Tab-separated table of C-alpha atoms in Angstrom:
chain	number	residue	atom	x	y	z
A	1	MET	CA	0.000	0.000	0.000
A	2	ILE	CA	1.192	3.507	-0.843
A	3	ALA	CA	0.908	5.895	2.097
A	4	ASN	CA	0.191	9.013	0.033
A	5	ASN	CA	-2.951	7.345	-1.375
A	6	LEU	CA	-4.508	7.207	2.085
A	7	VAL	CA	-8.260	7.932	2.031
A	8	LEU	CA	-10.209	9.208	5.043
A	9	ILE	CA	-13.825	8.026	5.345
A	10	PRO	CA	-16.077	9.278	8.178
A	11	GLY	CA	-18.511	6.833	9.756
A	12	ALA	CA	-18.595	3.044	9.764
A	13	GLY	CA	-21.675	2.476	7.613
A	14	GLY	CA	-23.734	3.860	4.757
A	15	VAL	CA	-22.218	4.624	1.372
A	16	GLY	CA	-18.774	5.015	2.956
A	17	ARG	CA	-18.649	1.362	3.969
A	18	THR	CA	-19.349	0.300	0.390
A	19	VAL	CA	-16.766	2.798	-0.896
A	20	PHE	CA	-14.262	1.066	1.377
A	21	GLU	CA	-15.096	-2.336	-0.098
A	22	HIS	CA	-14.377	-1.051	-3.604
A	23	LEU	CA	-11.147	0.672	-2.522
A	24	ARG	CA	-9.991	-2.388	-0.587
A	25	ALA	CA	-10.375	-4.472	-3.760
A	26	GLN	CA	-7.893	-2.070	-5.411
A	27	ASP	CA	-5.460	-2.089	-2.456
A	28	VAL	CA	-6.131	1.571	-1.678
A	29	PRO	CA	-5.454	2.248	2.044
A	30	VAL	CA	-8.375	3.609	4.063
A	31	ARG	CA	-8.637	5.282	7.457
A	32	PHE	CA	-12.087	5.434	9.046
A	33	MET	CA	-13.006	8.123	11.537
A	34	VAL	CA	-15.761	6.784	13.799
A	35	ARG	CA	-17.432	8.271	16.832
A	36	ARG	CA	-16.979	5.281	19.136
A	37	GLU	CA	-15.262	1.970	19.574
A	38	ASP	CA	-17.777	-0.783	18.839
A	39	GLU	CA	-18.203	-4.011	16.904
A	40	ARG	CA	-18.300	-2.200	13.565
A	41	ALA	CA	-14.989	-0.485	14.291
A	42	ALA	CA	-13.433	-3.818	15.222
A	43	GLU	CA	-14.789	-5.382	12.037
A	44	LEU	CA	-13.277	-2.605	9.899
A	45	ARG	CA	-9.879	-3.142	11.517
A	46	ALA	CA	-10.173	-6.862	10.849
A	47	LEU	CA	-10.799	-6.059	7.181
A	48	GLY	CA	-7.589	-4.056	6.976
A	49	ALA	CA	-8.717	-0.484	7.592
A	50	GLU	CA	-7.147	1.909	10.056
A	51	VAL	CA	-9.714	3.251	12.535
A	52	VAL	CA	-9.501	6.416	14.626
A	53	ILE	CA	-12.024	8.009	16.956
A	54	GLY	CA	-13.345	11.433	16.005
A	55	ASP	CA	-16.325	13.624	15.201
A	56	LEU	CA	-16.854	15.739	12.078
A	57	THR	CA	-18.121	18.603	14.248
A	58	ARG	CA	-14.983	18.669	16.459
A	59	PRO	CA	-12.068	20.394	14.673
A	60	GLU	CA	-9.315	18.890	16.828
A	61	THR	CA	-10.381	15.332	16.014
A	62	VAL	CA	-10.779	16.109	12.303
A	63	ALA	CA	-7.249	17.589	12.273
A	64	ALA	CA	-5.843	14.457	13.900
A	65	ALA	CA	-7.703	12.177	11.484
A	66	LEU	CA	-6.396	14.135	8.470
A	67	GLN	CA	-2.731	13.623	9.359
A	68	GLY	CA	-1.076	11.882	6.415
A	69	VAL	CA	-4.317	11.759	4.412
A	70	ALA	CA	-4.271	12.606	0.701
A	71	ARG	CA	-7.948	12.162	-0.148
A	72	MET	CA	-11.124	12.472	1.857
A	73	TYR	CA	-14.705	11.386	1.376
A	74	PHE	CA	-17.154	13.725	3.126
A	75	ALA	CA	-20.629	12.487	3.986
A	76	MET	CA	-23.059	12.295	6.900
A	77	ARG	CA	-26.332	10.585	7.574
A	78	VAL	CA	-29.345	12.929	7.610
A	79	SER	CA	-28.319	15.324	10.371
A	80	PRO	CA	-28.984	18.902	11.487
A	81	ASP	CA	-25.176	19.165	11.936
A	82	HIS	CA	-24.416	18.669	8.218
A	83	LEU	CA	-23.487	22.288	7.489
A	84	LEU	CA	-21.433	22.569	10.694
A	85	ALA	CA	-19.519	19.408	9.754
A	86	ALA	CA	-18.836	20.661	6.223
A	87	THR	CA	-17.565	23.963	7.594
A	88	VAL	CA	-15.305	22.233	10.131
A	89	VAL	CA	-13.879	19.887	7.487
A	90	ALA	CA	-13.263	22.732	5.034
A	91	SER	CA	-11.573	24.987	7.579
A	92	VAL	CA	-9.430	22.240	9.128
A	93	ALA	CA	-8.412	20.816	5.744
A	94	ARG	CA	-7.310	24.278	4.605
A	95	GLU	CA	-5.230	24.861	7.724
A	96	TYR	CA	-3.841	21.410	8.488
A	97	GLY	CA	-4.509	19.127	5.543
A	98	LYS	CA	-2.731	18.492	2.268
A	99	LEU	CA	-5.626	17.062	0.323
A	100	GLU	CA	-5.433	16.102	-3.326
A	101	ALA	CA	-9.204	15.629	-3.372
A	102	LEU	CA	-12.240	16.146	-1.162
A	103	VAL	CA	-15.160	14.138	-2.547
A	104	GLY	CA	-18.463	15.304	-1.075
A	105	LEU	CA	-21.687	13.306	-1.132
A	106	SER	CA	-24.556	15.690	-1.758
A	107	GLN	CA	-28.087	15.272	-3.177
A	108	MET	CA	-29.387	15.666	-6.700
A	109	THR	CA	-32.094	18.055	-5.500
A	110	VAL	CA	-29.312	20.630	-5.056
A	111	SER	CA	-29.067	20.809	-8.864
A	112	GLU	CA	-32.446	22.586	-8.992
A	113	MET	CA	-32.052	24.767	-5.907
A	114	THR	CA	-31.225	28.440	-5.643
A	115	ALA	CA	-30.069	30.626	-2.769
A	116	THR	CA	-33.688	31.484	-1.938
A	117	SER	CA	-35.760	28.439	-2.995
A	118	THR	CA	-38.038	27.107	-0.255
A	119	GLU	CA	-39.696	23.944	-1.608
A	120	GLU	CA	-36.919	21.625	-0.473
A	121	SER	CA	-36.337	19.995	2.920
A	122	HIS	CA	-34.147	21.548	5.567
A	123	GLN	CA	-31.626	18.748	4.967
A	124	GLN	CA	-31.502	19.513	1.245
A	125	ARG	CA	-30.918	23.189	2.076
A	126	LEU	CA	-27.999	22.144	4.306
A	127	HIS	CA	-26.509	20.180	1.405
A	128	TRP	CA	-26.814	23.215	-0.887
A	129	LEU	CA	-25.072	25.414	1.687
A	130	ALA	CA	-22.415	22.778	2.373
A	131	GLU	CA	-21.538	22.651	-1.324
A	132	GLU	CA	-21.167	26.432	-1.293
A	133	VAL	CA	-18.840	26.284	1.732
A	134	LEU	CA	-16.674	23.571	0.133
A	135	ASN	CA	-16.466	25.562	-3.095
A	136	TRP	CA	-15.503	28.740	-1.241
A	137	SER	CA	-12.767	26.856	0.641
A	138	GLY	CA	-10.616	26.609	-2.470
A	139	LEU	CA	-9.982	22.922	-1.763
A	140	PRO	CA	-9.846	20.399	-4.642
A	141	VAL	CA	-13.520	19.432	-4.432
A	142	VAL	CA	-15.651	16.932	-6.372
A	143	HIS	CA	-19.417	16.900	-5.738
A	144	ILE	CA	-21.381	13.645	-6.080
A	145	ARG	CA	-25.138	14.219	-6.307
A	146	PRO	CA	-27.188	11.002	-6.254
A	147	THR	CA	-30.940	10.955	-6.611
A	148	ALA	CA	-33.064	8.905	-4.174
A	149	PHE	CA	-31.392	5.634	-3.173
A	150	LEU	CA	-32.895	2.287	-4.125
A	151	ASP	CA	-31.563	1.129	-0.757
A	152	THR	CA	-33.696	3.597	1.201
A	153	PRO	CA	-36.353	2.031	3.488
A	154	LEU	CA	-39.008	3.488	1.159
A	155	PHE	CA	-37.989	0.992	-1.522
A	156	THR	CA	-36.620	-1.797	0.712
A	157	ALA	CA	-37.992	-2.439	4.230
A	158	MET	CA	-41.309	-0.627	3.760
A	159	ALA	CA	-41.815	-2.116	0.300
A	160	ALA	CA	-40.927	-5.618	1.497
A	161	ARG	CA	-43.445	-5.410	4.324
A	162	SER	CA	-46.353	-4.364	2.087
A	163	ILE	CA	-45.371	-6.809	-0.676
A	164	GLN	CA	-45.436	-9.680	1.821
A	165	GLU	CA	-48.724	-8.495	3.357
A	166	ASN	CA	-50.767	-7.749	0.254
A	167	GLY	CA	-48.596	-7.598	-2.882
A	168	THR	CA	-48.407	-3.805	-3.010
A	169	ILE	CA	-45.974	-0.909	-2.766
A	170	ALA	CA	-47.772	1.809	-0.831
A	171	LEU	CA	-46.339	5.335	-1.073
A	172	PRO	CA	-47.728	8.877	-1.449
A	173	PHE	CA	-45.881	9.634	-4.709
A	174	GLY	CA	-48.921	10.170	-6.926
A	175	THR	CA	-48.083	10.068	-10.633
A	176	GLY	CA	-44.565	11.394	-10.116
A	177	ARG	CA	-41.675	9.662	-11.849
A	178	THR	CA	-38.378	8.688	-10.253
A	179	SER	CA	-35.034	7.137	-11.205
A	180	PRO	CA	-33.601	5.699	-7.953
A	181	VAL	CA	-29.947	4.666	-7.877
A	182	ALA	CA	-28.291	1.847	-5.920
A	183	VAL	CA	-25.845	2.661	-3.137
A	184	ASP	CA	-23.336	0.305	-4.758
A	185	ASP	CA	-23.390	2.316	-7.989
A	186	VAL	CA	-22.843	5.567	-6.081
A	187	ALA	CA	-20.037	3.964	-4.079
A	188	ARG	CA	-18.381	2.728	-7.279
A	189	ALA	CA	-18.405	6.274	-8.613
A	190	VAL	CA	-16.985	7.716	-5.380
A	191	ALA	CA	-14.279	5.043	-5.222
A	192	THR	CA	-13.333	5.649	-8.857
A	193	VAL	CA	-12.813	9.344	-8.156
A	194	LEU	CA	-10.857	8.682	-4.958
A	195	ARG	CA	-8.516	6.219	-6.700
A	196	ASP	CA	-7.486	8.717	-9.368
A	197	PRO	CA	-8.924	12.153	-8.556
A	198	ALA	CA	-6.878	14.526	-10.738
A	199	GLN	CA	-9.172	14.421	-13.779
A	200	HIS	CA	-12.304	14.890	-11.649
A	201	ILE	CA	-11.392	17.954	-9.568
A	202	GLY	CA	-14.028	20.677	-9.867
A	203	GLN	CA	-16.611	18.353	-11.396
A	204	VAL	CA	-20.207	17.755	-10.308
A	205	TYR	CA	-21.548	14.270	-11.036
A	206	GLU	CA	-25.294	13.657	-10.951
A	207	LEU	CA	-26.116	9.976	-10.481
A	208	THR	CA	-29.423	8.244	-11.250
A	209	GLY	CA	-30.696	4.855	-12.261
A	210	PRO	CA	-30.920	4.009	-15.984
A	211	ARG	CA	-34.508	5.187	-16.528
A	212	SER	CA	-37.244	7.232	-14.925
A	213	VAL	CA	-40.473	5.417	-14.050
A	214	ASP	CA	-43.796	6.245	-12.447
A	215	MET	CA	-44.789	4.165	-9.465
A	216	THR	CA	-46.932	1.766	-11.491
A	217	GLU	CA	-43.917	1.056	-13.699
A	218	LEU	CA	-41.717	0.709	-10.615
A	219	ALA	CA	-44.134	-1.875	-9.178
A	220	ALA	CA	-44.006	-3.739	-12.490
A	221	GLU	CA	-40.207	-3.987	-12.217
A	222	TYR	CA	-40.604	-5.445	-8.722
A	223	SER	CA	-43.169	-7.874	-10.084
A	224	ARG	CA	-40.848	-9.124	-12.837
A	225	ALA	CA	-37.936	-9.415	-10.416
A	226	LEU	CA	-39.942	-11.339	-7.800
A	227	GLY	CA	-42.065	-13.453	-10.121
A	228	ARG	CA	-45.317	-12.425	-8.439
A	229	PRO	CA	-47.848	-9.614	-8.921
A	230	VAL	CA	-46.933	-6.313	-7.292
A	231	SER	CA	-49.068	-3.206	-7.721
A	232	TYR	CA	-48.771	0.399	-6.585
A	233	VAL	CA	-51.173	1.912	-4.068
A	234	ASP	CA	-51.158	5.703	-3.856
A	235	VAL	CA	-51.522	6.510	-0.162
A	236	PRO	CA	-52.984	9.878	0.931
A	237	PRO	CA	-50.009	11.997	2.080
A	238	GLU	CA	-51.525	12.929	5.428
A	239	ARG	CA	-52.192	9.309	6.354
A	240	TRP	CA	-48.698	8.247	5.307
A	241	GLU	CA	-46.948	11.083	7.146
A	242	ALA	CA	-48.890	10.252	10.312
A	243	GLN	CA	-47.102	6.877	10.352
A	244	LEU	CA	-43.578	8.338	10.255
A	245	PRO	CA	-43.278	9.049	14.013
A	246	LYS	CA	-44.086	5.376	14.672
A	247	LEU	CA	-40.917	4.435	12.773
A	248	GLY	CA	-38.779	6.158	15.393
A	249	MET	CA	-37.545	8.914	13.090
A	250	PRO	CA	-36.229	12.115	14.667
A	251	PRO	CA	-38.116	15.263	13.593
A	252	HIS	CA	-35.322	16.352	11.226
A	253	LEU	CA	-35.513	13.059	9.332
A	254	GLU	CA	-39.330	13.057	9.336
A	255	GLN	CA	-39.374	16.474	7.676
A	256	HIS	CA	-36.824	15.360	5.086
A	257	VAL	CA	-38.687	12.157	4.181
A	258	ALA	CA	-42.054	13.929	3.999
A	259	THR	CA	-40.549	16.573	1.713
A	260	MET	CA	-39.017	13.900	-0.508
A	261	ALA	CA	-42.507	12.446	-0.935
A	262	GLN	CA	-43.893	15.890	-1.810
A	263	LEU	CA	-41.125	16.467	-4.356
A	264	HIS	CA	-41.925	13.087	-5.917
A	265	ARG	CA	-45.589	14.129	-6.215
A	266	ASP	CA	-44.377	17.352	-7.826
A	267	ASN	CA	-42.332	15.264	-10.312
A	268	ARG	CA	-39.040	16.799	-9.182
A	269	TYR	CA	-37.307	13.397	-9.334
A	270	ASP	CA	-38.115	12.804	-13.006
A	271	ARG	CA	-34.518	12.950	-14.241
A	272	THR	CA	-31.966	10.554	-15.695
A	273	THR	CA	-28.240	10.946	-16.256
A	274	ASP	CA	-25.418	8.736	-17.475
A	275	GLY	CA	-23.234	9.849	-14.564
A	276	VAL	CA	-22.567	6.376	-13.157
A	277	GLU	CA	-21.407	5.017	-16.511
A	278	ARG	CA	-19.470	8.187	-17.336
A	279	VAL	CA	-17.444	7.945	-14.125
A	280	THR	CA	-17.068	4.171	-13.771
A	281	GLY	CA	-17.471	2.826	-17.304
A	282	VAL	CA	-20.316	0.537	-16.156
A	283	PRO	CA	-24.025	1.538	-16.349
A	284	ALA	CA	-26.161	1.902	-13.238
A	285	GLN	CA	-28.220	-1.163	-12.373
A	286	SER	CA	-31.928	-1.264	-13.016
A	287	ILE	CA	-34.653	-1.457	-10.381
A	288	GLU	CA	-35.469	-4.983	-11.578
A	289	ALA	CA	-31.856	-6.155	-11.214
A	290	PHE	CA	-31.561	-4.584	-7.747
A	291	VAL	CA	-34.735	-6.276	-6.498
A	292	ALA	CA	-33.941	-9.634	-8.138
A	293	ALA	CA	-30.615	-9.747	-6.291
A	294	ARG	CA	-32.576	-9.413	-3.009
A	295	ARG	CA	-35.502	-11.676	-3.829
A	296	ASP	CA	-35.498	-13.540	-0.513
A	297	PHE	CA	-35.496	-10.260	1.424
A	298	TYR	CA	-38.554	-8.938	-0.417
A	299	LEU	CA	-40.528	-12.185	-0.297
A	300	GLY	CA	-39.635	-13.021	3.306
């Protein structure tokens, strides 16, 4: 392993974990910064990663984690601290780091936002502002903007439950179209940039699935993948949103998920790009292929 290729990844799960798997396959060294010692941290060490304890909102721990790092992946789960973390990373990296690339995971909604738009969720606004901060920092930044993830509970756990109960996918998306993308495809793109970042600096990559579908078409892809009838049920938004607190979501996440549903009804997710193939050389996987690979999960 070459020390000056060292990549810093915050957090032990999410897209970052899958990025690590792709980098590990290419013998690219990775350092994880996690908030606590636990089983996941031990597992990462066992897989060959370096693990340090830190917090993206604490500058002193970010500075320590950046020592010797050439490339960093910046991402957080849905959090009210997203903008604070981006600001800390940008300021610390400018003062203490020697980064060749800072690859930030954003959201595709940012592509349609302005400084004063108000239709988006608070989390999406934080992503827009975070991109601005990273751009102002003068660091060698690459922005990755995926659309909604196929791996989100909306299309996995919640869909599996209703498919097993009554053969339906029940969401309040109306006639809106969407082009969800798999976490693995996003991680492949991020890992590709981190392996050889020079040609990507300053770029913005928008990542979607291969085609945009309405929810009836999405249900049909599930049906073909699972070999059983699956239909779409359009749930009244108010009834659906009333169920969110029962899922244990914090208010910040509830507001984000409810806004995502509204933006789907408004057809704001009706977009496709070739970003995954352009970055990695391999097209994004289809909804049908994603579901077929998880057939047992969906059928129970």
